[in-house]
Short mmCIF file of C-alpha atoms in Angstrom, two decimals:
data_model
loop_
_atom_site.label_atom_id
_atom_site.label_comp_id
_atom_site.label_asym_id
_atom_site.label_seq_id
_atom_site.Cartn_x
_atom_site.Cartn_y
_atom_site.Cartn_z
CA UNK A 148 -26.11 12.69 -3.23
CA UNK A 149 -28.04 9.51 -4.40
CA UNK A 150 -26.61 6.30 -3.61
CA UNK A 151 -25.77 5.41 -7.33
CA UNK A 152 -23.56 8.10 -7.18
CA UNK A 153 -22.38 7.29 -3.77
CA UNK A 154 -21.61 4.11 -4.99
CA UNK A 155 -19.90 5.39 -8.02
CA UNK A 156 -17.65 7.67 -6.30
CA UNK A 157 -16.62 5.17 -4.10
CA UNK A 158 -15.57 2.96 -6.88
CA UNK A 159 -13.76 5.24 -8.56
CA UNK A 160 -11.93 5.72 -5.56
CA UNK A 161 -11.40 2.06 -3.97
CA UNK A 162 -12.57 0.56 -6.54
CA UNK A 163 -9.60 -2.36 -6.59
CA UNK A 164 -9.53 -5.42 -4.81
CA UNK A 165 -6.72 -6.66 -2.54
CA UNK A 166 -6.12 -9.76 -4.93
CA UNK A 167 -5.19 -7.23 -7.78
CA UNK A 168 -3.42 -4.92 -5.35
CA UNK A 169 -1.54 -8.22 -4.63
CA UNK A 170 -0.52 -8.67 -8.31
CA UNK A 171 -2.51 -12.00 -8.17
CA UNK A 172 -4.27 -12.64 -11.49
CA UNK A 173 -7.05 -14.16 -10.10
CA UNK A 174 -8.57 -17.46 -12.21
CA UNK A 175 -10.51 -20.13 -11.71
CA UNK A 176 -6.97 -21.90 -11.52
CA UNK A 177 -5.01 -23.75 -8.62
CA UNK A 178 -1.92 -21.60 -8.40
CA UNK A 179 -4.31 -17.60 -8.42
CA UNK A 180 -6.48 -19.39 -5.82
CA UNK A 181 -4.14 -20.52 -3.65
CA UNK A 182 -2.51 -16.90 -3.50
CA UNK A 183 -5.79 -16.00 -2.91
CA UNK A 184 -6.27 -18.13 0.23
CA UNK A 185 -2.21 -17.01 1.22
CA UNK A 186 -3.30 -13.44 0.87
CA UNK A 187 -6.59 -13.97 3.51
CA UNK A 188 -4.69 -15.53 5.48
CA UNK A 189 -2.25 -12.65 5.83
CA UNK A 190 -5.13 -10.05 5.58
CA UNK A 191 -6.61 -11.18 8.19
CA UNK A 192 -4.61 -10.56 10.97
CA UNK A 193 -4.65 -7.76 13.17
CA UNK A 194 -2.27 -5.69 10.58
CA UNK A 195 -2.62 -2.96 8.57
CA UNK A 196 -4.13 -4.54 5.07
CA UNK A 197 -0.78 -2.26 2.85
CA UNK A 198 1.86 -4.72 4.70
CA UNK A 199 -0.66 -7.94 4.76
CA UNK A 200 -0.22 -6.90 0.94
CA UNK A 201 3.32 -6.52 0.65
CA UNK A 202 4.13 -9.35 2.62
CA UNK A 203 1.81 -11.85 0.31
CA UNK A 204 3.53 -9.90 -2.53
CA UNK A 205 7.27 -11.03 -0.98
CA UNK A 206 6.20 -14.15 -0.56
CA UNK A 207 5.28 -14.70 -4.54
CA UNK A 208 8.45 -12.66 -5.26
CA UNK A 209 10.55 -15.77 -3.41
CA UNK A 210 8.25 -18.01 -5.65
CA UNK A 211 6.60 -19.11 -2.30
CA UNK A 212 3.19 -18.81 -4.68
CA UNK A 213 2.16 -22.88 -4.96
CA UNK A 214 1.05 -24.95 -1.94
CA UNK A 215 4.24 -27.30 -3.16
CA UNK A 216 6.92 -24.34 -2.98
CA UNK A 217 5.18 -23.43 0.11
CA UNK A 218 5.76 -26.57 2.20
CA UNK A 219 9.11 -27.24 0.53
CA UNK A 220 10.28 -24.17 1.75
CA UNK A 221 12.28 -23.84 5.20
CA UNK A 222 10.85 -21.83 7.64
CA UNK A 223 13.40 -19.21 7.87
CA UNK A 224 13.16 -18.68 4.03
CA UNK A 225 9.10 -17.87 4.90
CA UNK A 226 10.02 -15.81 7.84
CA UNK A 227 12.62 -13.77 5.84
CA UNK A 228 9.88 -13.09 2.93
CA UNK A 229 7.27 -12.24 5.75
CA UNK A 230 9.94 -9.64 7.30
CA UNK A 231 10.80 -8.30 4.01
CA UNK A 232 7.19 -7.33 2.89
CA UNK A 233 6.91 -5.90 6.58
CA UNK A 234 5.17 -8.58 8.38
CA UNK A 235 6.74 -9.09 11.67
CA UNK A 236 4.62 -8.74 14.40
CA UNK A 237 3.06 -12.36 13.58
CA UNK A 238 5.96 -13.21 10.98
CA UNK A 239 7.18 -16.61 13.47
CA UNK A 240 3.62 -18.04 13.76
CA UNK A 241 2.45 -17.28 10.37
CA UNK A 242 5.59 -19.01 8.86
CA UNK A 243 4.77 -22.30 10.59
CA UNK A 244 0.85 -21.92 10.10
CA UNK A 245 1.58 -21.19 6.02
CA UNK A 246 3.58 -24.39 5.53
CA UNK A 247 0.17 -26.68 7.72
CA UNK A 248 -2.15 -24.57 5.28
CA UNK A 249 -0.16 -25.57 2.57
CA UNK A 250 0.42 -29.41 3.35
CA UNK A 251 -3.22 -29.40 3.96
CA UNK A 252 -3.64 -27.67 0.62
CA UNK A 253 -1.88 -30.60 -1.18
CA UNK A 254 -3.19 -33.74 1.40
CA UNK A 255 -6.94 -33.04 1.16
CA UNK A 256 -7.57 -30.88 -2.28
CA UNK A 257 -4.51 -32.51 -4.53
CA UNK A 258 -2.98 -28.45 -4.29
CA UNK A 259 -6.27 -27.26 -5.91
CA UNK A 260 -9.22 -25.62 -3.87
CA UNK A 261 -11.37 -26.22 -6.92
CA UNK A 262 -11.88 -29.27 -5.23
CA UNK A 263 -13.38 -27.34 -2.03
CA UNK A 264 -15.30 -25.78 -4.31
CA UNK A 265 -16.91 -28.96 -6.01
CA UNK A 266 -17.19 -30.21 -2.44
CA UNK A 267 -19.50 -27.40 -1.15
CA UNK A 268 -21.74 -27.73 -4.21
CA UNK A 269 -22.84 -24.04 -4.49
CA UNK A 270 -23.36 -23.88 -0.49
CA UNK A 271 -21.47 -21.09 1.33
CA UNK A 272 -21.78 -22.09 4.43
CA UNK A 273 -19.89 -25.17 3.74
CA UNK A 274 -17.60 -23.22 2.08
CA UNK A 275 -17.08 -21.31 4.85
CA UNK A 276 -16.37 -24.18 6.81
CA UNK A 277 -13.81 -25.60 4.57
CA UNK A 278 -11.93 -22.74 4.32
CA UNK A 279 -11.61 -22.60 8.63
CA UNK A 280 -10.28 -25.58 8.54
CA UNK A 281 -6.94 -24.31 7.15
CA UNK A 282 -4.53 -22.95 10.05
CA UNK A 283 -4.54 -19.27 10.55
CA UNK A 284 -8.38 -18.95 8.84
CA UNK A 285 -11.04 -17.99 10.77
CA UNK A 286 -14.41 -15.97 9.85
CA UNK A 287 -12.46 -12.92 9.11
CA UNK A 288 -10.03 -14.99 6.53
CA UNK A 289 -12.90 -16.63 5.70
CA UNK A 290 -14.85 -13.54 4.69
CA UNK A 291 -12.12 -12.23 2.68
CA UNK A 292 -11.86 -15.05 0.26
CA UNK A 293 -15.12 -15.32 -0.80
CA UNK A 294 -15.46 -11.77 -1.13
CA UNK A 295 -12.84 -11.33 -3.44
CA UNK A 296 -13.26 -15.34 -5.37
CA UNK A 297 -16.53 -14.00 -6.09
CA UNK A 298 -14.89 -13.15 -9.21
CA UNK A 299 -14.37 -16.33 -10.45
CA UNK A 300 -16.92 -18.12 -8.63
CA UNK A 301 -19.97 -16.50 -9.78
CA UNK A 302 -22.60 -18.83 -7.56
CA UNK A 303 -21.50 -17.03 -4.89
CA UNK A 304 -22.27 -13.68 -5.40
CA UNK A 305 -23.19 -11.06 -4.36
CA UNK A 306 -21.34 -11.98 -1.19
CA UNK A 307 -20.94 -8.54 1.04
CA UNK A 308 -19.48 -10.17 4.45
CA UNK A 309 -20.59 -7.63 7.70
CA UNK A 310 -17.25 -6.01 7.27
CA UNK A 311 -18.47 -4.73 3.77
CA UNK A 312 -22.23 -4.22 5.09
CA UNK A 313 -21.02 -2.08 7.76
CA UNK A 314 -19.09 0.47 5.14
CA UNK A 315 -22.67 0.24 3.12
CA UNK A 316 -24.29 1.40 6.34
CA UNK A 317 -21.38 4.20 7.28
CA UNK A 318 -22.23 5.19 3.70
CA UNK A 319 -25.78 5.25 3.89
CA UNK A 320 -26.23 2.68 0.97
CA UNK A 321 -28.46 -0.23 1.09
CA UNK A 322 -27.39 -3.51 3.70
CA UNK A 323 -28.95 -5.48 1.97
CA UNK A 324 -26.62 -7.99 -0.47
CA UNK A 325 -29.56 -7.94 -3.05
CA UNK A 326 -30.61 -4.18 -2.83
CA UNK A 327 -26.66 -3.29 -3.37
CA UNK A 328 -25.64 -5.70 -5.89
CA UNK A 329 -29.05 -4.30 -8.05
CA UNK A 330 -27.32 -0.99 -7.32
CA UNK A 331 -24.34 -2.42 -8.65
CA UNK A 332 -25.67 -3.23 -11.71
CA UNK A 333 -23.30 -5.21 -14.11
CA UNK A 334 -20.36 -4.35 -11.99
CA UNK A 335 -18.19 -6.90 -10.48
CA UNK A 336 -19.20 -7.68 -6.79
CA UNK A 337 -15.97 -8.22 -5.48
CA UNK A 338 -15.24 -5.01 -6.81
CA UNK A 339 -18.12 -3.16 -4.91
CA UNK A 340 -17.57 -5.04 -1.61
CA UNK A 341 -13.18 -3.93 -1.81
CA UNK A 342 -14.11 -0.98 -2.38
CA UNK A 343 -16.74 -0.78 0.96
CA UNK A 344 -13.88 -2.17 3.03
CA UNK A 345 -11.36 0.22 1.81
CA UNK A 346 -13.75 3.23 1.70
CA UNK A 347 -15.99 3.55 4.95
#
């Protein structure tokens, strides 16, 4: 099988990111970004990616979906949401780390990470860095978000973090961002790089 078919097959099979799975309507707006940077958060913990779904999906369901409805909420109200979208191994500590990543949300971006973006200029790396400064993201949380605000934030693509490179490898496409997002073509990055998480 050649790899453009490789590739297509695997997008028709994975071919949806976690954001859409999510129901988050992902924009270059404040209130689709910061679900964005809820649902990494919750993704990347040591859980299985359906209930780090279901649980950021619970959360938006108790209109827990803005940084300011985040911090105003009481921590038993985020707990409950957690538990209900089946998220209770880490449910306690990720309560009390969502309502610091929210305050932090509204005390150093004014609620809107367009500001992080304008920050890092164009410069993933300093991205990166913003984005770890928020409690409960690290490189994996990291990872996810630009992966999937790719989307929206074109200057960064093609970004294919190792966890996507590593399903290209399993899969015997290319490893190299360049090489795969040429095999790509015109399709959406973020789309390519869910779909070598979900499929390898």
């Amino acid at each position: 099988m050649t790899a453009r078919r490789t590739l297509d097959d695997l997008l028709e099979r994975h071919g949806t990111t976690y954001a859409d799975e999510a129901g988050v309507r992902l924009r270059d707006k404040p209130q689709p970004l910061y679900q964005l940077l809820v649902l990494s958060h919750l993704l990347s913990a040591r859980i299985r990616a359906g209930i780090a779904v279901s649980a950021a999906r619970a959360l938006f369901a108790h209109r827990l979906s803005t940084p300011r409805r985040m911090a105003g909420a009481t921590w038993q109200e985020r707990v409950d949401a957690l538990g209900e979208g089946g998220y209770r191994r880490y449910d306690e500590r990720t309560a009390t780390q969502l309502e610091d990543e929210a305050v932090l949300v509204l005390d150093d971006h004014g609620g809107d990470l367009r500001h992080l973006r304008r920050e890092a200029g164009g410069d993933r790396d300093a991205l990166c860095a913003g984005l770890r400064r928020f409690p409960g993201i690290g490189p994996a949380g990291a990872d996810i978000f630009l992966r999937e605000v790719q989307t929206v934030w074109p200057e960064l693509a093609p970004y294919f973090d190792p966890k996507a490179l590593r399903g290209a490898e399993r899969l015997g496409l290319p490893t190299d961002p360049e090489e795969l997002a040429r095999l790509a073509g015109d399709r959406d990055p973020a789309l390519v790089a869910a779909a070598l998480v979900r499929g390898a």
